[in-house]
PDB file of C-alpha atoms in Angstrom:
ATOM      1  CA  UNK A  25    -135.224-121.060  -2.142  1.00  0.00           C
ATOM      2  CA  UNK A  26    -137.407-123.367  -4.228  1.00  0.00           C
ATOM      3  CA  UNK A  27    -140.637-121.652  -3.161  1.00  0.00           C
ATOM      4  CA  UNK A  28    -139.157-118.225  -3.890  1.00  0.00           C
ATOM      5  CA  UNK A  29    -137.854-119.437  -7.224  1.00  0.00           C
ATOM      6  CA  UNK A  30    -141.270-120.772  -8.260  1.00  0.00           C
ATOM      7  CA  UNK A  31    -142.736-117.305  -7.683  1.00  0.00           C
ATOM      8  CA  UNK A  32    -140.397-115.790 -10.302  1.00  0.00           C
ATOM      9  CA  UNK A  33    -141.465-115.425 -13.934  1.00  0.00           C
ATOM     10  CA  UNK A  34    -140.067-118.086 -16.271  1.00  0.00           C
ATOM     11  CA  UNK A  35    -138.507-115.516 -18.561  1.00  0.00           C
ATOM     12  CA  UNK A  36    -135.864-114.523 -19.292  1.00  0.00           C
ATOM     13  CA  UNK A  37    -134.122-117.815 -19.868  1.00  0.00           C
ATOM     14  CA  UNK A  38    -130.574-117.348 -18.633  1.00  0.00           C
ATOM     15  CA  UNK A  39    -127.572-119.388 -17.592  1.00  0.00           C
ATOM     16  CA  UNK A  40    -127.996-117.954 -14.090  1.00  0.00           C
ATOM     17  CA  UNK A  41    -131.517-119.399 -13.946  1.00  0.00           C
ATOM     18  CA  UNK A  42    -130.271-122.851 -14.920  1.00  0.00           C
ATOM     19  CA  UNK A  43    -127.447-122.681 -12.377  1.00  0.00           C
ATOM     20  CA  UNK A  44    -129.851-121.552  -9.643  1.00  0.00           C
ATOM     21  CA  UNK A  45    -132.095-124.527 -10.373  1.00  0.00           C
ATOM     22  CA  UNK A  46    -129.028-126.747 -10.385  1.00  0.00           C
ATOM     23  CA  UNK A  47    -128.034-125.345  -6.980  1.00  0.00           C
ATOM     24  CA  UNK A  48    -131.483-126.093  -5.567  1.00  0.00           C
ATOM     25  CA  UNK A  49    -131.324-129.649  -6.926  1.00  0.00           C
ATOM     26  CA  UNK A  50    -127.792-130.145  -5.545  1.00  0.00           C
ATOM     27  CA  UNK A  51    -128.880-128.851  -2.129  1.00  0.00           C
ATOM     28  CA  UNK A  52    -131.746-131.328  -2.008  1.00  0.00           C
ATOM     29  CA  UNK A  53    -129.456-134.149  -3.097  1.00  0.00           C
ATOM     30  CA  UNK A  54    -126.898-133.317  -0.396  1.00  0.00           C
ATOM     31  CA  UNK A  55    -129.659-133.118   2.207  1.00  0.00           C
ATOM     32  CA  UNK A  56    -130.728-136.673   1.316  1.00  0.00           C
ATOM     33  CA  UNK A  57    -133.833-135.599  -0.587  1.00  0.00           C
ATOM     34  CA  UNK A  58    -133.156-136.821  -4.133  1.00  0.00           C
ATOM     35  CA  UNK A  59    -136.859-137.248  -4.965  1.00  0.00           C
ATOM     36  CA  UNK A  60    -137.339-133.544  -4.183  1.00  0.00           C
ATOM     37  CA  UNK A  61    -134.389-132.650  -6.414  1.00  0.00           C
ATOM     38  CA  UNK A  62    -135.764-134.231  -9.578  1.00  0.00           C
ATOM     39  CA  UNK A  63    -138.110-131.363 -10.508  1.00  0.00           C
ATOM     40  CA  UNK A  64    -135.555-128.549 -10.153  1.00  0.00           C
ATOM     41  CA  UNK A  65    -132.993-130.679 -12.018  1.00  0.00           C
ATOM     42  CA  UNK A  66    -135.512-131.338 -14.814  1.00  0.00           C
ATOM     43  CA  UNK A  67    -136.269-127.613 -15.029  1.00  0.00           C
ATOM     44  CA  UNK A  68    -132.539-126.850 -15.132  1.00  0.00           C
ATOM     45  CA  UNK A  69    -132.156-129.245 -18.071  1.00  0.00           C
ATOM     46  CA  UNK A  70    -135.064-127.564 -19.879  1.00  0.00           C
ATOM     47  CA  UNK A  71    -133.524-124.113 -19.371  1.00  0.00           C
ATOM     48  CA  UNK A  72    -130.114-125.330 -20.591  1.00  0.00           C
ATOM     49  CA  UNK A  73    -131.741-126.868 -23.673  1.00  0.00           C
ATOM     50  CA  UNK A  74    -133.518-123.584 -24.460  1.00  0.00           C
ATOM     51  CA  UNK A  75    -130.207-121.756 -24.052  1.00  0.00           C
ATOM     52  CA  UNK A  76    -128.478-124.275 -26.338  1.00  0.00           C
ATOM     53  CA  UNK A  77    -125.610-124.189 -23.840  1.00  0.00           C
ATOM     54  CA  UNK A  78    -123.893-127.585 -23.868  1.00  0.00           C
ATOM     55  CA  UNK A  79    -121.659-126.798 -20.895  1.00  0.00           C
ATOM     56  CA  UNK A  80    -124.624-126.031 -18.648  1.00  0.00           C
ATOM     57  CA  UNK A  81    -126.640-128.864 -20.182  1.00  0.00           C
ATOM     58  CA  UNK A  82    -123.921-131.407 -19.333  1.00  0.00           C
ATOM     59  CA  UNK A  83    -123.873-130.249 -15.706  1.00  0.00           C
ATOM     60  CA  UNK A  84    -127.663-130.315 -15.435  1.00  0.00           C
ATOM     61  CA  UNK A  85    -127.996-133.747 -17.032  1.00  0.00           C
ATOM     62  CA  UNK A  86    -125.267-135.102 -14.757  1.00  0.00           C
ATOM     63  CA  UNK A  87    -127.190-133.856 -11.710  1.00  0.00           C
ATOM     64  CA  UNK A  88    -130.489-135.190 -13.041  1.00  0.00           C
ATOM     65  CA  UNK A  89    -128.851-138.565 -13.667  1.00  0.00           C
ATOM     66  CA  UNK A  90    -127.594-138.572 -10.100  1.00  0.00           C
ATOM     67  CA  UNK A  91    -131.071-137.826  -8.787  1.00  0.00           C
ATOM     68  CA  UNK A  92    -132.584-140.648 -10.786  1.00  0.00           C
ATOM     69  CA  UNK A  93    -129.798-142.999  -9.714  1.00  0.00           C
ATOM     70  CA  UNK A  94    -130.361-142.224  -6.032  1.00  0.00           C
ATOM     71  CA  UNK A  95    -134.123-142.745  -6.388  1.00  0.00           C
ATOM     72  CA  UNK A  96    -133.737-146.124  -8.082  1.00  0.00           C
ATOM     73  CA  UNK A  97    -134.835-145.063 -11.565  1.00  0.00           C
ATOM     74  CA  UNK A  98    -131.791-146.564 -13.278  1.00  0.00           C
ATOM     75  CA  UNK A  99    -133.059-146.399 -16.887  1.00  0.00           C
ATOM     76  CA  UNK A 100    -133.758-142.674 -16.517  1.00  0.00           C
ATOM     77  CA  UNK A 101    -130.371-142.179 -14.825  1.00  0.00           C
ATOM     78  CA  UNK A 102    -128.569-143.934 -17.667  1.00  0.00           C
ATOM     79  CA  UNK A 103    -130.514-141.918 -20.248  1.00  0.00           C
ATOM     80  CA  UNK A 104    -129.673-138.580 -18.608  1.00  0.00           C
ATOM     81  CA  UNK A 105    -126.008-139.483 -18.132  1.00  0.00           C
ATOM     82  CA  UNK A 106    -125.699-140.817 -21.685  1.00  0.00           C
ATOM     83  CA  UNK A 107    -127.148-137.520 -22.943  1.00  0.00           C
ATOM     84  CA  UNK A 108    -124.673-135.600 -20.778  1.00  0.00           C
ATOM     85  CA  UNK A 109    -121.627-137.131 -22.505  1.00  0.00           C
ATOM     86  CA  UNK A 110    -122.030-135.528 -25.960  1.00  0.00           C
ATOM     87  CA  UNK A 111    -123.032-132.241 -24.328  1.00  0.00           C
ATOM     88  CA  UNK A 112    -119.784-132.236 -22.315  1.00  0.00           C
ATOM     89  CA  UNK A 113    -117.790-133.156 -25.417  1.00  0.00           C
ATOM     90  CA  UNK A 114    -119.505-130.482 -27.548  1.00  0.00           C
ATOM     91  CA  UNK A 115    -118.710-127.924 -24.860  1.00  0.00           C
ATOM     92  CA  UNK A 116    -115.093-129.073 -24.734  1.00  0.00           C
ATOM     93  CA  UNK A 117    -115.518-129.696 -20.999  1.00  0.00           C
ATOM     94  CA  UNK A 118    -113.062-132.502 -20.344  1.00  0.00           C
ATOM     95  CA  UNK A 119    -113.494-131.987 -16.579  1.00  0.00           C
ATOM     96  CA  UNK A 120    -117.100-133.255 -16.682  1.00  0.00           C
ATOM     97  CA  UNK A 121    -116.528-136.369 -18.776  1.00  0.00           C
ATOM     98  CA  UNK A 122    -114.761-138.528 -16.137  1.00  0.00           C
ATOM     99  CA  UNK A 123    -117.476-137.765 -13.578  1.00  0.00           C
ATOM    100  CA  UNK A 124    -120.226-138.560 -16.043  1.00  0.00           C
ATOM    101  CA  UNK A 125    -118.631-141.915 -16.896  1.00  0.00           C
ATOM    102  CA  UNK A 126    -118.141-142.656 -13.188  1.00  0.00           C
ATOM    103  CA  UNK A 127    -121.802-141.864 -12.484  1.00  0.00           C
ATOM    104  CA  UNK A 128    -122.904-143.968 -15.439  1.00  0.00           C
ATOM    105  CA  UNK A 129    -120.910-146.842 -13.971  1.00  0.00           C
ATOM    106  CA  UNK A 130    -122.528-146.261 -10.592  1.00  0.00           C
ATOM    107  CA  UNK A 131    -125.988-146.367 -12.183  1.00  0.00           C
ATOM    108  CA  UNK A 132    -125.118-149.772 -13.658  1.00  0.00           C
ATOM    109  CA  UNK A 133    -123.629-150.884 -10.349  1.00  0.00           C
ATOM    110  CA  UNK A 134    -126.689-149.789  -8.345  1.00  0.00           C
ATOM    111  CA  UNK A 135    -128.807-151.733 -10.819  1.00  0.00           C
ATOM    112  CA  UNK A 136    -126.699-154.842 -10.159  1.00  0.00           C
ATOM    113  CA  UNK A 137    -125.115-154.728 -13.622  1.00  0.00           C
ATOM    114  CA  UNK A 138    -121.556-155.006 -12.330  1.00  0.00           C
ATOM    115  CA  UNK A 139    -119.995-156.274 -15.554  1.00  0.00           C
ATOM    116  CA  UNK A 140    -121.465-153.281 -17.402  1.00  0.00           C
ATOM    117  CA  UNK A 141    -120.291-150.855 -14.703  1.00  0.00           C
ATOM    118  CA  UNK A 142    -116.584-151.663 -14.929  1.00  0.00           C
ATOM    119  CA  UNK A 143    -116.054-150.423 -18.525  1.00  0.00           C
ATOM    120  CA  UNK A 144    -117.659-147.103 -17.510  1.00  0.00           C
ATOM    121  CA  UNK A 145    -115.273-146.760 -14.574  1.00  0.00           C
ATOM    122  CA  UNK A 146    -112.338-147.690 -16.803  1.00  0.00           C
ATOM    123  CA  UNK A 147    -113.422-145.072 -19.315  1.00  0.00           C
ATOM    124  CA  UNK A 148    -113.615-142.472 -16.530  1.00  0.00           C
ATOM    125  CA  UNK A 149    -109.959-143.225 -15.789  1.00  0.00           C
ATOM    126  CA  UNK A 150    -108.980-143.116 -19.469  1.00  0.00           C
ATOM    127  CA  UNK A 151    -110.533-139.724 -20.179  1.00  0.00           C
ATOM    128  CA  UNK A 152    -109.242-137.974 -17.085  1.00  0.00           C
ATOM    129  CA  UNK A 153    -106.085-135.918 -17.260  1.00  0.00           C
ATOM    130  CA  UNK A 154    -103.906-137.082 -14.340  1.00  0.00           C
ATOM    131  CA  UNK A 155    -102.093-133.747 -14.215  1.00  0.00           C
ATOM    132  CA  UNK A 156    -105.295-131.704 -13.978  1.00  0.00           C
ATOM    133  CA  UNK A 157    -107.647-134.118 -12.188  1.00  0.00           C
ATOM    134  CA  UNK A 158    -107.808-134.080  -8.380  1.00  0.00           C
ATOM    135  CA  UNK A 159    -106.523-137.239  -6.669  1.00  0.00           C
ATOM    136  CA  UNK A 160    -109.936-138.027  -5.233  1.00  0.00           C
ATOM    137  CA  UNK A 161    -111.566-137.830  -8.662  1.00  0.00           C
ATOM    138  CA  UNK A 162    -108.941-140.254  -9.974  1.00  0.00           C
ATOM    139  CA  UNK A 163    -109.372-142.636  -7.022  1.00  0.00           C
ATOM    140  CA  UNK A 164    -113.182-142.916  -7.118  1.00  0.00           C
ATOM    141  CA  UNK A 165    -113.475-144.952 -10.348  1.00  0.00           C
ATOM    142  CA  UNK A 166    -110.772-147.294  -9.018  1.00  0.00           C
ATOM    143  CA  UNK A 167    -112.728-147.718  -5.785  1.00  0.00           C
ATOM    144  CA  UNK A 168    -115.828-148.461  -7.833  1.00  0.00           C
ATOM    145  CA  UNK A 169    -113.952-151.022  -9.932  1.00  0.00           C
ATOM    146  CA  UNK A 170    -112.882-152.705  -6.697  1.00  0.00           C
ATOM    147  CA  UNK A 171    -116.481-152.843  -5.438  1.00  0.00           C
ATOM    148  CA  UNK A 172    -117.872-154.148  -8.741  1.00  0.00           C
ATOM    149  CA  UNK A 173    -115.079-156.719  -8.929  1.00  0.00           C
ATOM    150  CA  UNK A 174    -115.944-157.923  -5.432  1.00  0.00           C
ATOM    151  CA  UNK A 175    -119.503-158.662  -6.537  1.00  0.00           C
ATOM    152  CA  UNK A 176    -118.215-160.373  -9.678  1.00  0.00           C
ATOM    153  CA  UNK A 177    -115.796-162.400  -7.522  1.00  0.00           C
ATOM    154  CA  UNK A 178    -112.908-161.082  -9.624  1.00  0.00           C
ATOM    155  CA  UNK A 179    -110.756-160.544  -6.560  1.00  0.00           C
ATOM    156  CA  UNK A 180    -107.495-160.028  -8.407  1.00  0.00           C
ATOM    157  CA  UNK A 181    -108.895-157.178 -10.481  1.00  0.00           C
ATOM    158  CA  UNK A 182    -110.558-155.608  -7.454  1.00  0.00           C
ATOM    159  CA  UNK A 183    -107.448-155.809  -5.314  1.00  0.00           C
ATOM    160  CA  UNK A 184    -105.341-154.280  -8.080  1.00  0.00           C
ATOM    161  CA  UNK A 185    -107.800-151.377  -8.457  1.00  0.00           C
ATOM    162  CA  UNK A 186    -107.904-150.814  -4.686  1.00  0.00           C
ATOM    163  CA  UNK A 187    -104.107-150.786  -4.470  1.00  0.00           C
ATOM    164  CA  UNK A 188    -103.894-148.230  -7.297  1.00  0.00           C
ATOM    165  CA  UNK A 189    -106.485-146.070  -5.533  1.00  0.00           C
ATOM    166  CA  UNK A 190    -104.524-146.208  -2.260  1.00  0.00           C
ATOM    167  CA  UNK A 191    -101.423-145.070  -4.145  1.00  0.00           C
ATOM    168  CA  UNK A 192    -103.381-141.996  -5.278  1.00  0.00           C
ATOM    169  CA  UNK A 193    -104.383-141.157  -1.695  1.00  0.00           C
ATOM    170  CA  UNK A 194    -101.265-141.975   0.367  1.00  0.00           C
ATOM    171  CA  UNK A 195    -102.057-139.243   2.910  1.00  0.00           C
ATOM    172  CA  UNK A 196    -105.670-138.071   2.665  1.00  0.00           C
ATOM    173  CA  UNK A 197    -105.910-134.328   3.193  1.00  0.00           C
ATOM    174  CA  UNK A 198    -109.627-133.754   3.827  1.00  0.00           C
ATOM    175  CA  UNK A 199    -112.738-135.571   5.009  1.00  0.00           C
ATOM    176  CA  UNK A 200    -113.751-136.729   1.524  1.00  0.00           C
ATOM    177  CA  UNK A 201    -110.311-138.191   0.869  1.00  0.00           C
ATOM    178  CA  UNK A 202    -110.233-139.832   4.325  1.00  0.00           C
ATOM    179  CA  UNK A 203    -113.650-141.410   3.791  1.00  0.00           C
ATOM    180  CA  UNK A 204    -112.675-142.660   0.338  1.00  0.00           C
ATOM    181  CA  UNK A 205    -109.375-144.008   1.643  1.00  0.00           C
ATOM    182  CA  UNK A 206    -111.131-145.860   4.475  1.00  0.00           C
ATOM    183  CA  UNK A 207    -113.612-147.348   2.018  1.00  0.00           C
ATOM    184  CA  UNK A 208    -110.808-148.419  -0.308  1.00  0.00           C
ATOM    185  CA  UNK A 209    -108.943-150.075   2.556  1.00  0.00           C
ATOM    186  CA  UNK A 210    -112.108-151.884   3.597  1.00  0.00           C
TER     187      UNK A 210
END
Protein backbone atom coordinates (compact mmCIF):
# COMPACT_ATOMS: atom_id res chain seq x y z
CA UNK A 1 0.00 0.00 0.00
CA UNK A 2 2.84 2.38 0.85
CA UNK A 3 4.61 1.82 -2.48
CA UNK A 4 1.36 2.34 -4.39
CA UNK A 5 0.59 5.43 -2.36
CA UNK A 6 4.00 6.96 -3.10
CA UNK A 7 3.28 6.63 -6.82
CA UNK A 8 0.20 8.88 -6.51
CA UNK A 9 0.42 12.63 -7.08
CA UNK A 10 0.52 14.71 -3.89
CA UNK A 11 -2.49 16.76 -4.91
CA UNK A 12 -5.29 17.09 -4.17
CA UNK A 13 -4.89 17.37 -0.43
CA UNK A 14 -7.89 15.62 1.08
CA UNK A 15 -9.03 14.13 4.35
CA UNK A 16 -9.08 10.74 2.62
CA UNK A 17 -5.38 11.12 1.80
CA UNK A 18 -4.53 11.88 5.43
CA UNK A 19 -6.62 8.94 6.65
CA UNK A 20 -4.98 6.60 4.12
CA UNK A 21 -1.55 7.65 5.36
CA UNK A 22 -2.77 7.18 8.91
CA UNK A 23 -3.96 3.68 8.02
CA UNK A 24 -0.57 2.79 6.55
CA UNK A 25 1.17 4.10 9.68
CA UNK A 26 -1.24 2.20 11.96
CA UNK A 27 -0.69 -1.01 9.97
CA UNK A 28 3.07 -0.71 10.37
CA UNK A 29 2.70 0.00 14.08
CA UNK A 30 0.47 -3.05 14.60
CA UNK A 31 2.91 -5.20 12.64
CA UNK A 32 5.70 -4.18 15.03
CA UNK A 33 7.38 -1.82 12.57
CA UNK A 34 7.10 1.57 14.27
CA UNK A 35 10.25 2.95 12.61
CA UNK A 36 8.61 2.27 9.23
CA UNK A 37 5.44 4.03 10.36
CA UNK A 38 7.08 7.36 11.17
CA UNK A 39 7.23 8.65 7.58
CA UNK A 40 3.59 7.93 6.68
CA UNK A 41 2.50 9.37 10.04
CA UNK A 42 4.59 12.52 9.41
CA UNK A 43 3.04 12.86 5.95
CA UNK A 44 -0.43 12.41 7.44
CA UNK A 45 0.27 15.24 9.89
CA UNK A 46 1.45 17.47 7.03
CA UNK A 47 -1.71 16.76 5.03
CA UNK A 48 -3.93 17.44 8.06
CA UNK A 49 -2.10 20.73 8.68
CA UNK A 50 -2.63 21.79 5.06
CA UNK A 51 -6.31 20.90 5.39
CA UNK A 52 -6.55 22.89 8.64
CA UNK A 53 -8.62 19.98 9.96
CA UNK A 54 -8.08 19.73 13.72
CA UNK A 55 -9.98 16.46 14.07
CA UNK A 56 -7.74 14.69 11.56
CA UNK A 57 -4.67 16.50 12.89
CA UNK A 58 -5.32 15.24 16.43
CA UNK A 59 -5.58 11.65 15.18
CA UNK A 60 -2.44 11.95 13.07
CA UNK A 61 -0.40 13.56 15.84
CA UNK A 62 -1.56 10.89 18.29
CA UNK A 63 -0.35 8.18 15.90
CA UNK A 64 2.93 9.98 15.25
CA UNK A 65 3.46 10.34 19.00
CA UNK A 66 2.87 6.62 19.39
CA UNK A 67 5.42 5.85 16.70
CA UNK A 68 8.03 8.04 18.34
CA UNK A 69 7.24 6.55 21.74
CA UNK A 70 7.70 3.00 20.46
CA UNK A 71 11.00 3.91 18.79
CA UNK A 72 12.42 5.51 21.93
CA UNK A 73 12.28 9.13 20.76
CA UNK A 74 10.47 10.35 23.86
CA UNK A 75 10.97 14.11 23.34
CA UNK A 76 9.45 13.87 19.86
CA UNK A 77 6.62 11.69 21.21
CA UNK A 78 5.82 14.22 23.93
CA UNK A 79 5.93 17.08 21.41
CA UNK A 80 3.54 15.35 19.00
CA UNK A 81 1.14 14.32 21.76
CA UNK A 82 1.22 17.78 23.35
CA UNK A 83 0.36 19.26 19.95
CA UNK A 84 -2.49 16.75 19.58
CA UNK A 85 -4.29 17.99 22.71
CA UNK A 86 -5.30 21.48 21.48
CA UNK A 87 -6.17 20.03 18.07
CA UNK A 88 -8.56 17.55 19.72
CA UNK A 89 -10.03 20.32 21.88
CA UNK A 90 -10.42 22.69 18.91
CA UNK A 91 -12.21 19.93 17.02
CA UNK A 92 -14.47 19.26 19.99
CA UNK A 93 -13.32 15.62 19.93
CA UNK A 94 -13.62 14.59 23.56
CA UNK A 95 -13.11 10.94 22.55
CA UNK A 96 -9.48 11.58 21.56
CA UNK A 97 -8.41 13.54 24.63
CA UNK A 98 -8.29 10.66 27.16
CA UNK A 99 -6.22 8.54 24.76
CA UNK A 100 -3.83 11.39 24.09
CA UNK A 101 -3.30 11.97 27.82
CA UNK A 102 -2.83 8.23 28.36
CA UNK A 103 -0.23 8.09 25.58
CA UNK A 104 1.51 11.16 26.95
CA UNK A 105 1.72 9.40 30.30
CA UNK A 106 3.10 6.30 28.61
CA UNK A 107 5.78 8.40 26.88
CA UNK A 108 6.84 9.71 30.30
CA UNK A 109 6.67 6.20 31.75
CA UNK A 110 8.77 4.69 28.94
CA UNK A 111 11.30 7.45 29.57
CA UNK A 112 11.45 6.46 33.25
CA UNK A 113 9.68 9.64 34.36
CA UNK A 114 7.11 7.83 36.48
CA UNK A 115 6.18 10.77 38.70
CA UNK A 116 5.44 12.84 35.58
CA UNK A 117 3.42 10.01 34.01
CA UNK A 118 0.85 9.67 36.79
CA UNK A 119 -0.72 13.15 36.40
CA UNK A 120 -1.20 12.40 32.67
CA UNK A 121 -2.98 9.14 33.48
CA UNK A 122 -5.09 10.90 36.10
CA UNK A 123 -6.02 13.56 33.57
CA UNK A 124 -7.01 10.85 31.07
CA UNK A 125 -9.46 9.56 33.69
CA UNK A 126 -10.76 13.05 34.49
CA UNK A 127 -11.52 14.01 30.89
CA UNK A 128 -13.20 10.76 29.91
CA UNK A 129 -16.96 10.47 30.02
CA UNK A 130 -17.71 7.25 31.94
CA UNK A 131 -21.07 6.87 30.22
CA UNK A 132 -19.61 7.13 26.71
CA UNK A 133 -16.11 5.70 27.20
CA UNK A 134 -15.54 1.96 26.73
CA UNK A 135 -14.57 0.06 29.90
CA UNK A 136 -11.18 -0.85 28.48
CA UNK A 137 -10.38 2.79 27.71
CA UNK A 138 -11.28 3.68 31.30
CA UNK A 139 -9.21 0.81 32.74
CA UNK A 140 -5.97 1.48 30.83
CA UNK A 141 -4.96 4.71 32.63
CA UNK A 142 -5.65 2.97 35.95
CA UNK A 143 -3.43 0.07 34.90
CA UNK A 144 -0.74 2.55 33.95
CA UNK A 145 -1.05 4.33 37.30
CA UNK A 146 -0.56 0.97 38.99
CA UNK A 147 2.59 0.26 36.95
CA UNK A 148 4.06 3.73 37.54
CA UNK A 149 3.25 3.48 41.24
CA UNK A 150 5.06 0.15 41.42
CA UNK A 151 8.23 1.77 40.12
CA UNK A 152 7.79 4.67 42.53
CA UNK A 153 7.25 2.17 45.37
CA UNK A 154 3.90 3.82 46.11
CA UNK A 155 2.21 0.47 46.61
CA UNK A 156 -0.95 1.80 48.19
CA UNK A 157 -1.69 4.08 45.25
CA UNK A 158 -0.88 1.35 42.75
CA UNK A 159 -3.03 -1.24 44.48
CA UNK A 160 -5.95 1.19 44.67
CA UNK A 161 -5.66 1.95 40.93
CA UNK A 162 -5.44 -1.76 40.07
CA UNK A 163 -8.51 -2.55 42.17
CA UNK A 164 -10.49 0.23 40.45
CA UNK A 165 -9.41 -1.11 37.06
CA UNK A 166 -10.53 -4.65 37.98
CA UNK A 167 -13.92 -3.24 38.97
CA UNK A 168 -14.23 -1.81 35.45
CA UNK A 169 -13.46 -5.20 33.87
CA UNK A 170 -15.28 -7.71 36.11
CA UNK A 171 -15.89 -10.09 33.19
CA UNK A 172 -13.66 -9.30 30.21
CA UNK A 173 -15.54 -9.76 26.96
CA UNK A 174 -12.78 -9.83 24.33
CA UNK A 175 -9.07 -10.54 23.96
CA UNK A 176 -8.01 -6.95 24.65
CA UNK A 177 -10.04 -6.82 27.85
CA UNK A 178 -8.75 -10.26 28.93
CA UNK A 179 -5.14 -9.23 28.34
CA UNK A 180 -5.63 -5.97 30.23
CA UNK A 181 -7.38 -7.76 33.08
CA UNK A 182 -4.55 -10.31 33.35
CA UNK A 183 -1.99 -7.51 33.39
CA UNK A 184 -3.93 -5.64 36.07
CA UNK A 185 -4.15 -8.76 38.22
CA UNK A 186 -0.42 -9.32 37.82
